[in-house]
Amino acid sequence: MFGLYITHPQVKIDPHVPVPRWGLSELGTARACKAAERGWVRQLRRIISSDETKAIETAEILAAAAGLTVEIVHDMHENDRSATGFLPPPEFEKAADWFFAYPEASFKGWERAIDAQHRVVAAVADILASHNPALPIAFVGHGGVGTLLKCHLEGRPIQRHGDQPAGGGNLYCFSLADRRPSCDWTPIEEWQGWM
């Protein structure tokens, strides 16, 4: 059977609110609701979410359609960028490029990519250690740590190449048997389901 890593779609950017507390925008909510109509959502048997508001809101929309309760796991949060606070999008993209290019260094106090990767890989491994591999499971989180997890699952070094498309709201599928990705980033409302 397969697992999914799902990133939250578009958010309401508010420089006066801590980034982990940002919620989904109208577009993000609409995309999550459209994804919830897909048949694959009703096949899920567990939905695990980061503790950030935008991930929880995404997970709750999917969980309502699947008749599930969201399980929140703190260690699935996005890389800690609180040291710099809000960065306007062009500055953020440059910082993210640096974050992936130098995984063993910290960008102005950010959590290092290597540490964020160890954290999210350990969180997913811990959950899967007691999960029945015959049951589909979804992890709802963020683009940065989702890409770090994907690098690990693919057995390649940390790099931004292969990051999700801009805007978020994408997923990739991986086998629960060997933990290898079986599809690349796909918009959540367009994915056709397990083949």
Short mmCIF file of N, CA and C in Angstrom, two decimals:
data_model
loop_
_atom_site.label_atom_id
_atom_site.label_comp_id
_atom_site.label_asym_id
_atom_site.label_seq_id
_atom_site.Cartn_x
_atom_site.Cartn_y
_atom_site.Cartn_z
N MET A 1 0.85 -1.18 0.00
CA MET A 1 0.00 0.00 0.00
C MET A 1 0.89 1.24 0.00
N PHE A 2 0.23 2.39 -0.14
CA PHE A 2 0.97 3.63 -0.31
C PHE A 2 0.66 4.66 0.76
N GLY A 3 1.62 5.56 0.94
CA GLY A 3 1.44 6.73 1.78
C GLY A 3 1.53 7.97 0.91
N LEU A 4 1.05 9.05 1.43
CA LEU A 4 1.11 10.34 0.73
C LEU A 4 1.77 11.37 1.62
N TYR A 5 2.56 12.25 1.01
CA TYR A 5 2.99 13.46 1.69
C TYR A 5 2.29 14.60 0.97
N ILE A 6 1.49 15.37 1.70
CA ILE A 6 0.66 16.43 1.14
C ILE A 6 1.08 17.77 1.74
N THR A 7 1.27 18.78 0.89
CA THR A 7 1.58 20.11 1.40
C THR A 7 0.33 20.97 1.39
N HIS A 8 0.23 21.84 2.37
CA HIS A 8 -0.90 22.77 2.43
C HIS A 8 -0.88 23.67 1.19
N PRO A 9 -2.06 24.04 0.68
CA PRO A 9 -2.09 25.00 -0.43
C PRO A 9 -1.94 26.44 0.06
N GLN A 10 -2.27 27.40 -0.78
CA GLN A 10 -2.01 28.82 -0.54
C GLN A 10 -2.53 29.30 0.82
N VAL A 11 -1.76 30.25 1.40
CA VAL A 11 -2.07 30.77 2.74
C VAL A 11 -2.33 32.27 2.70
N LYS A 12 -2.93 32.75 3.80
CA LYS A 12 -3.09 34.20 4.02
C LYS A 12 -1.79 34.71 4.62
N ILE A 13 -1.02 35.43 3.85
CA ILE A 13 0.25 35.97 4.34
C ILE A 13 -0.03 37.21 5.17
N ASP A 14 0.43 37.20 6.41
CA ASP A 14 0.24 38.34 7.31
C ASP A 14 1.53 38.55 8.08
N PRO A 15 2.29 39.60 7.72
CA PRO A 15 3.57 39.84 8.40
C PRO A 15 3.45 40.03 9.91
N HIS A 16 2.23 40.32 10.41
CA HIS A 16 2.03 40.57 11.83
C HIS A 16 1.65 39.31 12.62
N VAL A 17 1.51 38.19 11.91
CA VAL A 17 1.16 36.91 12.54
C VAL A 17 2.33 35.96 12.36
N PRO A 18 2.74 35.23 13.42
CA PRO A 18 3.82 34.26 13.25
C PRO A 18 3.48 33.26 12.13
N VAL A 19 4.46 32.97 11.29
CA VAL A 19 4.23 32.11 10.12
C VAL A 19 3.54 30.79 10.49
N PRO A 20 3.91 30.10 11.59
CA PRO A 20 3.23 28.84 11.90
C PRO A 20 1.72 28.99 12.16
N ARG A 21 1.27 30.21 12.43
CA ARG A 21 -0.15 30.42 12.72
C ARG A 21 -0.93 30.94 11.51
N TRP A 22 -0.26 31.09 10.37
CA TRP A 22 -0.99 31.48 9.16
C TRP A 22 -2.00 30.40 8.80
N GLY A 23 -3.16 30.86 8.33
CA GLY A 23 -4.20 29.92 7.88
C GLY A 23 -4.28 29.89 6.36
N LEU A 24 -5.14 29.06 5.85
CA LEU A 24 -5.33 28.97 4.41
C LEU A 24 -6.04 30.21 3.88
N SER A 25 -5.69 30.60 2.68
CA SER A 25 -6.40 31.68 1.99
C SER A 25 -7.68 31.10 1.39
N GLU A 26 -8.51 31.96 0.79
CA GLU A 26 -9.72 31.47 0.14
C GLU A 26 -9.37 30.48 -0.97
N LEU A 27 -8.31 30.81 -1.74
CA LEU A 27 -7.89 29.90 -2.81
C LEU A 27 -7.38 28.59 -2.22
N GLY A 28 -6.58 28.66 -1.16
CA GLY A 28 -6.08 27.45 -0.53
C GLY A 28 -7.20 26.56 -0.01
N THR A 29 -8.18 27.18 0.63
CA THR A 29 -9.33 26.43 1.15
C THR A 29 -10.10 25.79 0.00
N ALA A 30 -10.32 26.54 -1.07
CA ALA A 30 -11.05 26.01 -2.22
C ALA A 30 -10.32 24.81 -2.84
N ARG A 31 -9.00 24.91 -2.93
CA ARG A 31 -8.22 23.80 -3.50
C ARG A 31 -8.29 22.57 -2.60
N ALA A 32 -8.19 22.77 -1.28
CA ALA A 32 -8.28 21.63 -0.36
C ALA A 32 -9.66 20.99 -0.44
N CYS A 33 -10.70 21.80 -0.55
CA CYS A 33 -12.07 21.26 -0.67
C CYS A 33 -12.24 20.48 -1.97
N LYS A 34 -11.64 20.98 -3.05
CA LYS A 34 -11.73 20.27 -4.34
C LYS A 34 -11.00 18.93 -4.25
N ALA A 35 -9.83 18.94 -3.60
CA ALA A 35 -9.09 17.68 -3.41
C ALA A 35 -9.90 16.70 -2.59
N ALA A 36 -10.63 17.20 -1.59
CA ALA A 36 -11.42 16.34 -0.71
C ALA A 36 -12.53 15.60 -1.45
N GLU A 37 -12.88 16.07 -2.63
CA GLU A 37 -13.90 15.41 -3.45
C GLU A 37 -13.34 14.21 -4.21
N ARG A 38 -12.02 14.09 -4.27
CA ARG A 38 -11.40 13.00 -5.04
C ARG A 38 -11.58 11.66 -4.30
N GLY A 39 -11.70 10.61 -5.07
CA GLY A 39 -11.93 9.28 -4.50
C GLY A 39 -10.82 8.79 -3.60
N TRP A 40 -9.57 9.20 -3.87
CA TRP A 40 -8.45 8.72 -3.06
C TRP A 40 -8.55 9.16 -1.61
N VAL A 41 -9.21 10.29 -1.37
CA VAL A 41 -9.31 10.79 0.01
C VAL A 41 -10.10 9.82 0.87
N ARG A 42 -11.18 9.27 0.32
CA ARG A 42 -12.01 8.34 1.09
C ARG A 42 -11.33 6.99 1.32
N GLN A 43 -10.22 6.73 0.61
CA GLN A 43 -9.47 5.49 0.84
C GLN A 43 -8.50 5.62 2.02
N LEU A 44 -8.22 6.84 2.45
CA LEU A 44 -7.28 7.05 3.55
C LEU A 44 -7.81 6.45 4.85
N ARG A 45 -6.91 5.91 5.65
CA ARG A 45 -7.28 5.36 6.95
C ARG A 45 -6.66 6.13 8.11
N ARG A 46 -5.66 6.97 7.81
CA ARG A 46 -5.08 7.85 8.82
C ARG A 46 -4.62 9.13 8.14
N ILE A 47 -4.76 10.24 8.86
CA ILE A 47 -4.25 11.53 8.40
C ILE A 47 -3.46 12.14 9.55
N ILE A 48 -2.17 12.35 9.30
CA ILE A 48 -1.26 12.91 10.28
C ILE A 48 -0.92 14.33 9.84
N SER A 49 -0.95 15.29 10.75
CA SER A 49 -0.68 16.68 10.39
C SER A 49 0.41 17.30 11.26
N SER A 50 1.13 18.21 10.65
CA SER A 50 1.98 19.15 11.39
C SER A 50 1.08 19.93 12.34
N ASP A 51 1.67 20.58 13.33
CA ASP A 51 0.87 21.38 14.26
C ASP A 51 0.71 22.83 13.83
N GLU A 52 1.10 23.15 12.59
CA GLU A 52 0.92 24.51 12.09
C GLU A 52 -0.50 24.68 11.54
N THR A 53 -1.07 25.86 11.73
CA THR A 53 -2.47 26.11 11.41
C THR A 53 -2.82 25.73 9.97
N LYS A 54 -2.02 26.15 9.00
CA LYS A 54 -2.33 25.89 7.59
C LYS A 54 -2.36 24.40 7.28
N ALA A 55 -1.49 23.62 7.92
CA ALA A 55 -1.49 22.17 7.71
C ALA A 55 -2.71 21.54 8.38
N ILE A 56 -3.01 21.98 9.60
CA ILE A 56 -4.18 21.45 10.31
C ILE A 56 -5.45 21.73 9.53
N GLU A 57 -5.60 22.95 9.01
CA GLU A 57 -6.80 23.29 8.24
C GLU A 57 -6.93 22.41 7.01
N THR A 58 -5.82 22.16 6.33
CA THR A 58 -5.83 21.27 5.16
C THR A 58 -6.22 19.86 5.57
N ALA A 59 -5.57 19.37 6.61
CA ALA A 59 -5.84 18.00 7.09
C ALA A 59 -7.29 17.84 7.53
N GLU A 60 -7.86 18.85 8.19
CA GLU A 60 -9.24 18.76 8.66
C GLU A 60 -10.23 18.68 7.51
N ILE A 61 -9.96 19.39 6.42
CA ILE A 61 -10.84 19.33 5.25
C ILE A 61 -10.81 17.92 4.66
N LEU A 62 -9.62 17.35 4.54
CA LEU A 62 -9.49 16.00 3.99
C LEU A 62 -10.09 14.97 4.95
N ALA A 63 -9.84 15.14 6.25
CA ALA A 63 -10.34 14.20 7.25
C ALA A 63 -11.87 14.18 7.29
N ALA A 64 -12.49 15.35 7.13
CA ALA A 64 -13.96 15.39 7.14
C ALA A 64 -14.52 14.55 6.00
N ALA A 65 -13.89 14.61 4.84
CA ALA A 65 -14.35 13.83 3.69
C ALA A 65 -14.10 12.34 3.88
N ALA A 66 -13.03 12.00 4.61
CA ALA A 66 -12.67 10.60 4.81
C ALA A 66 -13.32 10.00 6.05
N GLY A 67 -13.98 10.83 6.87
CA GLY A 67 -14.57 10.35 8.11
C GLY A 67 -13.52 9.99 9.15
N LEU A 68 -12.43 10.75 9.17
CA LEU A 68 -11.32 10.48 10.07
C LEU A 68 -11.08 11.64 11.03
N THR A 69 -10.30 11.38 12.05
CA THR A 69 -9.83 12.40 12.97
C THR A 69 -8.37 12.68 12.66
N VAL A 70 -7.99 13.94 12.65
CA VAL A 70 -6.61 14.33 12.37
C VAL A 70 -5.73 14.03 13.59
N GLU A 71 -4.59 13.42 13.34
CA GLU A 71 -3.58 13.18 14.38
C GLU A 71 -2.49 14.24 14.19
N ILE A 72 -2.24 15.03 15.22
CA ILE A 72 -1.26 16.11 15.11
C ILE A 72 0.07 15.69 15.73
N VAL A 73 1.14 15.89 14.96
CA VAL A 73 2.48 15.51 15.39
C VAL A 73 3.38 16.75 15.31
N HIS A 74 3.87 17.19 16.44
CA HIS A 74 4.66 18.43 16.51
C HIS A 74 5.89 18.39 15.62
N ASP A 75 6.61 17.29 15.59
CA ASP A 75 7.89 17.25 14.88
C ASP A 75 7.75 17.27 13.36
N MET A 76 6.55 17.38 12.85
CA MET A 76 6.36 17.48 11.40
C MET A 76 6.29 18.93 10.93
N HIS A 77 6.53 19.89 11.83
CA HIS A 77 6.44 21.30 11.45
C HIS A 77 7.49 21.67 10.40
N GLU A 78 7.26 22.81 9.75
CA GLU A 78 8.19 23.32 8.74
C GLU A 78 9.52 23.68 9.41
N ASN A 79 10.57 23.84 8.57
CA ASN A 79 11.85 24.24 9.16
C ASN A 79 11.66 25.55 9.94
N ASP A 80 12.28 25.62 11.10
CA ASP A 80 12.13 26.78 11.99
C ASP A 80 12.86 27.98 11.40
N ARG A 81 12.08 28.98 10.99
CA ARG A 81 12.64 30.19 10.39
C ARG A 81 12.37 31.41 11.26
N SER A 82 12.04 31.19 12.53
CA SER A 82 11.64 32.29 13.40
C SER A 82 12.76 33.30 13.64
N ALA A 83 14.00 32.90 13.44
CA ALA A 83 15.13 33.82 13.68
C ALA A 83 15.07 35.06 12.80
N THR A 84 14.54 34.92 11.59
CA THR A 84 14.46 36.08 10.70
C THR A 84 13.06 36.69 10.68
N GLY A 85 12.06 35.98 11.20
CA GLY A 85 10.70 36.47 11.08
C GLY A 85 10.26 36.47 9.62
N PHE A 86 9.21 37.22 9.33
CA PHE A 86 8.66 37.27 7.98
C PHE A 86 9.67 37.85 7.00
N LEU A 87 9.81 37.18 5.86
CA LEU A 87 10.61 37.69 4.75
C LEU A 87 9.70 37.86 3.55
N PRO A 88 9.75 39.01 2.87
CA PRO A 88 8.94 39.17 1.66
C PRO A 88 9.28 38.07 0.66
N PRO A 89 8.32 37.64 -0.19
CA PRO A 89 8.54 36.50 -1.08
C PRO A 89 9.86 36.48 -1.85
N PRO A 90 10.32 37.57 -2.48
CA PRO A 90 11.60 37.47 -3.20
C PRO A 90 12.77 37.15 -2.28
N GLU A 91 12.78 37.77 -1.07
CA GLU A 91 13.85 37.50 -0.11
C GLU A 91 13.74 36.07 0.43
N PHE A 92 12.51 35.63 0.65
CA PHE A 92 12.31 34.27 1.15
C PHE A 92 12.85 33.25 0.15
N GLU A 93 12.57 33.44 -1.13
CA GLU A 93 13.03 32.48 -2.15
C GLU A 93 14.56 32.40 -2.17
N LYS A 94 15.23 33.53 -2.03
CA LYS A 94 16.69 33.53 -1.97
C LYS A 94 17.18 32.79 -0.72
N ALA A 95 16.50 33.03 0.39
CA ALA A 95 16.87 32.36 1.64
C ALA A 95 16.64 30.85 1.52
N ALA A 96 15.54 30.45 0.89
CA ALA A 96 15.26 29.02 0.72
C ALA A 96 16.30 28.37 -0.18
N ASP A 97 16.73 29.08 -1.22
CA ASP A 97 17.79 28.55 -2.09
C ASP A 97 19.04 28.27 -1.25
N TRP A 98 19.40 29.23 -0.38
CA TRP A 98 20.58 29.09 0.47
C TRP A 98 20.40 27.92 1.44
N PHE A 99 19.21 27.82 2.04
CA PHE A 99 18.90 26.76 3.00
C PHE A 99 19.18 25.38 2.40
N PHE A 100 18.75 25.16 1.17
CA PHE A 100 18.96 23.86 0.51
C PHE A 100 20.40 23.69 0.01
N ALA A 101 21.03 24.77 -0.39
CA ALA A 101 22.39 24.69 -0.94
C ALA A 101 23.44 24.40 0.13
N TYR A 102 23.17 24.84 1.36
CA TYR A 102 24.12 24.67 2.46
C TYR A 102 23.43 23.97 3.63
N PRO A 103 23.11 22.69 3.47
CA PRO A 103 22.27 22.00 4.47
C PRO A 103 22.88 21.86 5.85
N GLU A 104 24.20 21.98 5.97
CA GLU A 104 24.83 21.82 7.28
C GLU A 104 25.15 23.16 7.94
N ALA A 105 24.65 24.23 7.35
CA ALA A 105 24.83 25.57 7.93
C ALA A 105 23.46 26.20 8.17
N SER A 106 23.44 27.22 9.00
CA SER A 106 22.19 27.90 9.32
C SER A 106 22.12 29.23 8.60
N PHE A 107 20.99 29.48 7.95
CA PHE A 107 20.76 30.78 7.32
C PHE A 107 20.25 31.74 8.39
N LYS A 108 21.11 32.63 8.86
CA LYS A 108 20.75 33.68 9.83
C LYS A 108 19.94 33.16 11.02
N GLY A 109 20.33 31.99 11.52
CA GLY A 109 19.67 31.44 12.70
C GLY A 109 18.55 30.45 12.41
N TRP A 110 18.23 30.19 11.14
CA TRP A 110 17.22 29.19 10.80
C TRP A 110 17.69 27.81 11.25
N GLU A 111 16.74 26.92 11.49
CA GLU A 111 17.05 25.51 11.66
C GLU A 111 17.80 25.03 10.42
N ARG A 112 18.86 24.27 10.62
CA ARG A 112 19.63 23.77 9.47
C ARG A 112 18.81 22.72 8.71
N ALA A 113 19.02 22.66 7.39
CA ALA A 113 18.29 21.68 6.57
C ALA A 113 18.54 20.26 7.04
N ILE A 114 19.78 19.95 7.40
CA ILE A 114 20.11 18.60 7.84
C ILE A 114 19.35 18.24 9.11
N ASP A 115 19.19 19.21 10.02
CA ASP A 115 18.45 18.95 11.26
C ASP A 115 16.96 18.82 11.00
N ALA A 116 16.42 19.67 10.12
CA ALA A 116 15.00 19.58 9.78
C ALA A 116 14.71 18.24 9.10
N GLN A 117 15.64 17.79 8.26
CA GLN A 117 15.45 16.50 7.59
C GLN A 117 15.45 15.36 8.61
N HIS A 118 16.42 15.36 9.52
CA HIS A 118 16.47 14.30 10.55
C HIS A 118 15.17 14.28 11.35
N ARG A 119 14.68 15.46 11.69
CA ARG A 119 13.46 15.56 12.50
C ARG A 119 12.25 14.97 11.78
N VAL A 120 12.02 15.39 10.53
CA VAL A 120 10.82 14.93 9.82
C VAL A 120 10.94 13.46 9.43
N VAL A 121 12.13 13.01 9.05
CA VAL A 121 12.32 11.59 8.72
C VAL A 121 12.04 10.73 9.96
N ALA A 122 12.54 11.15 11.10
CA ALA A 122 12.31 10.40 12.35
C ALA A 122 10.84 10.38 12.71
N ALA A 123 10.15 11.51 12.55
CA ALA A 123 8.72 11.57 12.88
C ALA A 123 7.91 10.61 12.00
N VAL A 124 8.19 10.63 10.70
CA VAL A 124 7.47 9.74 9.78
C VAL A 124 7.81 8.28 10.07
N ALA A 125 9.09 7.99 10.29
CA ALA A 125 9.50 6.61 10.59
C ALA A 125 8.85 6.10 11.87
N ASP A 126 8.76 6.96 12.88
CA ASP A 126 8.14 6.57 14.15
C ASP A 126 6.67 6.22 13.96
N ILE A 127 5.97 7.02 13.17
CA ILE A 127 4.55 6.77 12.90
C ILE A 127 4.39 5.47 12.12
N LEU A 128 5.20 5.29 11.08
CA LEU A 128 5.06 4.11 10.23
C LEU A 128 5.49 2.83 10.94
N ALA A 129 6.32 2.94 11.98
CA ALA A 129 6.77 1.74 12.71
C ALA A 129 5.60 0.99 13.34
N SER A 130 4.54 1.73 13.73
CA SER A 130 3.39 1.07 14.35
C SER A 130 2.14 1.11 13.46
N HIS A 131 2.32 1.54 12.21
CA HIS A 131 1.19 1.64 11.28
C HIS A 131 1.04 0.37 10.47
N ASN A 132 -0.19 -0.08 10.27
CA ASN A 132 -0.46 -1.24 9.43
C ASN A 132 -0.19 -0.87 7.98
N PRO A 133 0.82 -1.48 7.33
CA PRO A 133 1.19 -1.07 5.97
C PRO A 133 0.14 -1.41 4.91
N ALA A 134 -0.94 -2.09 5.29
CA ALA A 134 -2.02 -2.36 4.34
C ALA A 134 -3.01 -1.20 4.27
N LEU A 135 -2.82 -0.20 5.13
CA LEU A 135 -3.79 0.90 5.20
C LEU A 135 -3.17 2.20 4.67
N PRO A 136 -3.83 2.86 3.72
CA PRO A 136 -3.32 4.14 3.18
C PRO A 136 -3.26 5.21 4.27
N ILE A 137 -2.19 5.99 4.24
CA ILE A 137 -1.96 7.03 5.24
C ILE A 137 -1.49 8.29 4.54
N ALA A 138 -1.88 9.44 5.07
CA ALA A 138 -1.43 10.73 4.52
C ALA A 138 -0.77 11.54 5.62
N PHE A 139 0.35 12.17 5.26
CA PHE A 139 1.05 13.11 6.12
C PHE A 139 0.83 14.49 5.52
N VAL A 140 0.28 15.42 6.28
CA VAL A 140 0.00 16.77 5.78
C VAL A 140 0.98 17.74 6.42
N GLY A 141 1.73 18.43 5.58
CA GLY A 141 2.75 19.32 6.12
C GLY A 141 3.12 20.43 5.17
N HIS A 142 4.41 20.56 4.91
CA HIS A 142 4.97 21.76 4.31
C HIS A 142 5.97 21.44 3.20
N GLY A 143 6.16 22.40 2.32
CA GLY A 143 7.02 22.20 1.17
C GLY A 143 8.48 21.95 1.50
N GLY A 144 9.03 22.71 2.45
CA GLY A 144 10.44 22.57 2.78
C GLY A 144 10.75 21.20 3.35
N VAL A 145 10.08 20.83 4.44
CA VAL A 145 10.37 19.53 5.05
C VAL A 145 9.86 18.39 4.18
N GLY A 146 8.82 18.64 3.39
CA GLY A 146 8.35 17.62 2.45
C GLY A 146 9.41 17.30 1.42
N THR A 147 10.10 18.33 0.94
CA THR A 147 11.19 18.11 -0.02
C THR A 147 12.37 17.42 0.65
N LEU A 148 12.67 17.78 1.89
CA LEU A 148 13.75 17.11 2.62
C LEU A 148 13.43 15.63 2.82
N LEU A 149 12.18 15.32 3.15
CA LEU A 149 11.75 13.93 3.29
C LEU A 149 11.88 13.21 1.95
N LYS A 150 11.45 13.86 0.88
CA LYS A 150 11.51 13.26 -0.45
C LYS A 150 12.96 12.96 -0.85
N CYS A 151 13.87 13.88 -0.55
CA CYS A 151 15.30 13.63 -0.83
C CYS A 151 15.75 12.35 -0.12
N HIS A 152 15.35 12.22 1.15
CA HIS A 152 15.72 11.03 1.93
C HIS A 152 15.12 9.77 1.30
N LEU A 153 13.84 9.81 0.98
CA LEU A 153 13.17 8.63 0.41
C LEU A 153 13.78 8.23 -0.93
N GLU A 154 14.25 9.21 -1.67
CA GLU A 154 14.86 8.93 -2.98
C GLU A 154 16.34 8.57 -2.86
N GLY A 155 16.90 8.67 -1.67
CA GLY A 155 18.29 8.33 -1.44
C GLY A 155 19.26 9.30 -2.10
N ARG A 156 18.88 10.57 -2.16
CA ARG A 156 19.77 11.56 -2.78
C ARG A 156 20.08 12.67 -1.79
N PRO A 157 21.15 13.42 -2.05
CA PRO A 157 21.52 14.50 -1.13
C PRO A 157 20.44 15.59 -1.06
N ILE A 158 20.49 16.36 0.01
CA ILE A 158 19.59 17.50 0.14
C ILE A 158 19.86 18.49 -0.98
N GLN A 159 18.80 18.87 -1.68
CA GLN A 159 18.91 19.88 -2.73
C GLN A 159 17.52 20.41 -3.02
N ARG A 160 17.44 21.61 -3.52
CA ARG A 160 16.14 22.20 -3.81
C ARG A 160 15.58 21.67 -5.13
N HIS A 161 16.45 21.14 -5.97
CA HIS A 161 15.96 20.53 -7.21
C HIS A 161 14.95 19.45 -6.83
N GLY A 162 13.81 19.49 -7.42
CA GLY A 162 12.78 18.54 -7.04
C GLY A 162 11.83 19.08 -6.00
N ASP A 163 11.99 20.37 -5.61
CA ASP A 163 11.05 21.01 -4.70
C ASP A 163 9.69 21.09 -5.37
N GLN A 164 8.64 21.23 -4.58
CA GLN A 164 7.29 21.31 -5.15
C GLN A 164 7.11 22.57 -5.99
N PRO A 165 6.17 22.56 -6.92
CA PRO A 165 5.86 23.77 -7.68
C PRO A 165 5.39 24.89 -6.75
N ALA A 166 5.55 26.12 -7.18
CA ALA A 166 5.18 27.29 -6.37
C ALA A 166 3.71 27.24 -5.98
N GLY A 167 3.42 27.77 -4.80
CA GLY A 167 2.04 27.88 -4.35
C GLY A 167 1.61 26.80 -3.37
N GLY A 168 2.32 25.69 -3.33
CA GLY A 168 1.94 24.62 -2.41
C GLY A 168 0.72 23.86 -2.90
N GLY A 169 0.19 23.02 -2.01
CA GLY A 169 -0.97 22.22 -2.38
C GLY A 169 -0.63 21.12 -3.36
N ASN A 170 0.46 20.41 -3.08
CA ASN A 170 0.91 19.31 -3.92
C ASN A 170 1.10 18.07 -3.06
N LEU A 171 1.27 16.93 -3.71
CA LEU A 171 1.53 15.69 -2.99
C LEU A 171 2.46 14.81 -3.80
N TYR A 172 3.09 13.89 -3.10
CA TYR A 172 3.76 12.77 -3.76
C TYR A 172 3.38 11.50 -3.00
N CYS A 173 3.45 10.41 -3.71
CA CYS A 173 3.06 9.11 -3.19
C CYS A 173 4.31 8.27 -2.96
N PHE A 174 4.31 7.44 -1.94
CA PHE A 174 5.44 6.53 -1.71
C PHE A 174 4.92 5.19 -1.18
N SER A 175 5.65 4.15 -1.50
CA SER A 175 5.29 2.81 -1.07
C SER A 175 5.55 2.64 0.42
N LEU A 176 4.62 2.03 1.13
CA LEU A 176 4.84 1.76 2.55
C LEU A 176 5.74 0.55 2.74
N ALA A 177 5.89 -0.27 1.70
CA ALA A 177 6.74 -1.46 1.81
C ALA A 177 8.22 -1.09 1.78
N ASP A 178 8.61 -0.28 0.78
CA ASP A 178 10.04 0.05 0.67
C ASP A 178 10.33 1.54 0.86
N ARG A 179 9.28 2.32 1.10
CA ARG A 179 9.39 3.77 1.34
C ARG A 179 10.07 4.50 0.18
N ARG A 180 9.77 4.09 -1.03
CA ARG A 180 10.29 4.75 -2.23
C ARG A 180 9.16 5.52 -2.90
N PRO A 181 9.42 6.77 -3.32
CA PRO A 181 8.38 7.54 -4.01
C PRO A 181 7.95 6.84 -5.30
N SER A 182 6.65 6.90 -5.57
CA SER A 182 6.12 6.28 -6.79
C SER A 182 5.49 7.31 -7.71
N CYS A 183 5.43 8.56 -7.27
CA CYS A 183 5.02 9.65 -8.17
C CYS A 183 5.67 10.94 -7.69
N ASP A 184 5.82 11.87 -8.62
CA ASP A 184 6.43 13.16 -8.28
C ASP A 184 5.34 14.11 -7.78
N TRP A 185 5.76 15.32 -7.38
CA TRP A 185 4.80 16.32 -6.92
C TRP A 185 3.67 16.47 -7.93
N THR A 186 2.44 16.43 -7.45
CA THR A 186 1.24 16.56 -8.28
C THR A 186 0.26 17.45 -7.51
N PRO A 187 -0.42 18.40 -8.18
CA PRO A 187 -1.41 19.21 -7.48
C PRO A 187 -2.46 18.32 -6.80
N ILE A 188 -2.83 18.65 -5.58
CA ILE A 188 -3.72 17.79 -4.79
C ILE A 188 -5.06 17.55 -5.45
N GLU A 189 -5.57 18.54 -6.17
CA GLU A 189 -6.88 18.38 -6.78
C GLU A 189 -6.83 17.67 -8.12
N GLU A 190 -5.60 17.37 -8.60
CA GLU A 190 -5.46 16.71 -9.90
C GLU A 190 -5.01 15.25 -9.79
N TRP A 191 -4.53 14.84 -8.61
CA TRP A 191 -4.00 13.49 -8.50
C TRP A 191 -5.11 12.47 -8.74
N GLN A 192 -4.79 11.44 -9.50
CA GLN A 192 -5.79 10.43 -9.90
C GLN A 192 -5.95 9.30 -8.88
N GLY A 193 -5.05 9.21 -7.95
CA GLY A 193 -5.15 8.15 -6.95
C GLY A 193 -4.15 7.04 -7.21
N TRP A 194 -4.18 6.03 -6.36
CA TRP A 194 -3.23 4.93 -6.44
C TRP A 194 -3.50 4.09 -7.67
N MET A 195 -2.44 3.73 -8.35
CA MET A 195 -2.56 2.90 -9.56
C MET A 195 -2.27 1.45 -9.19
#
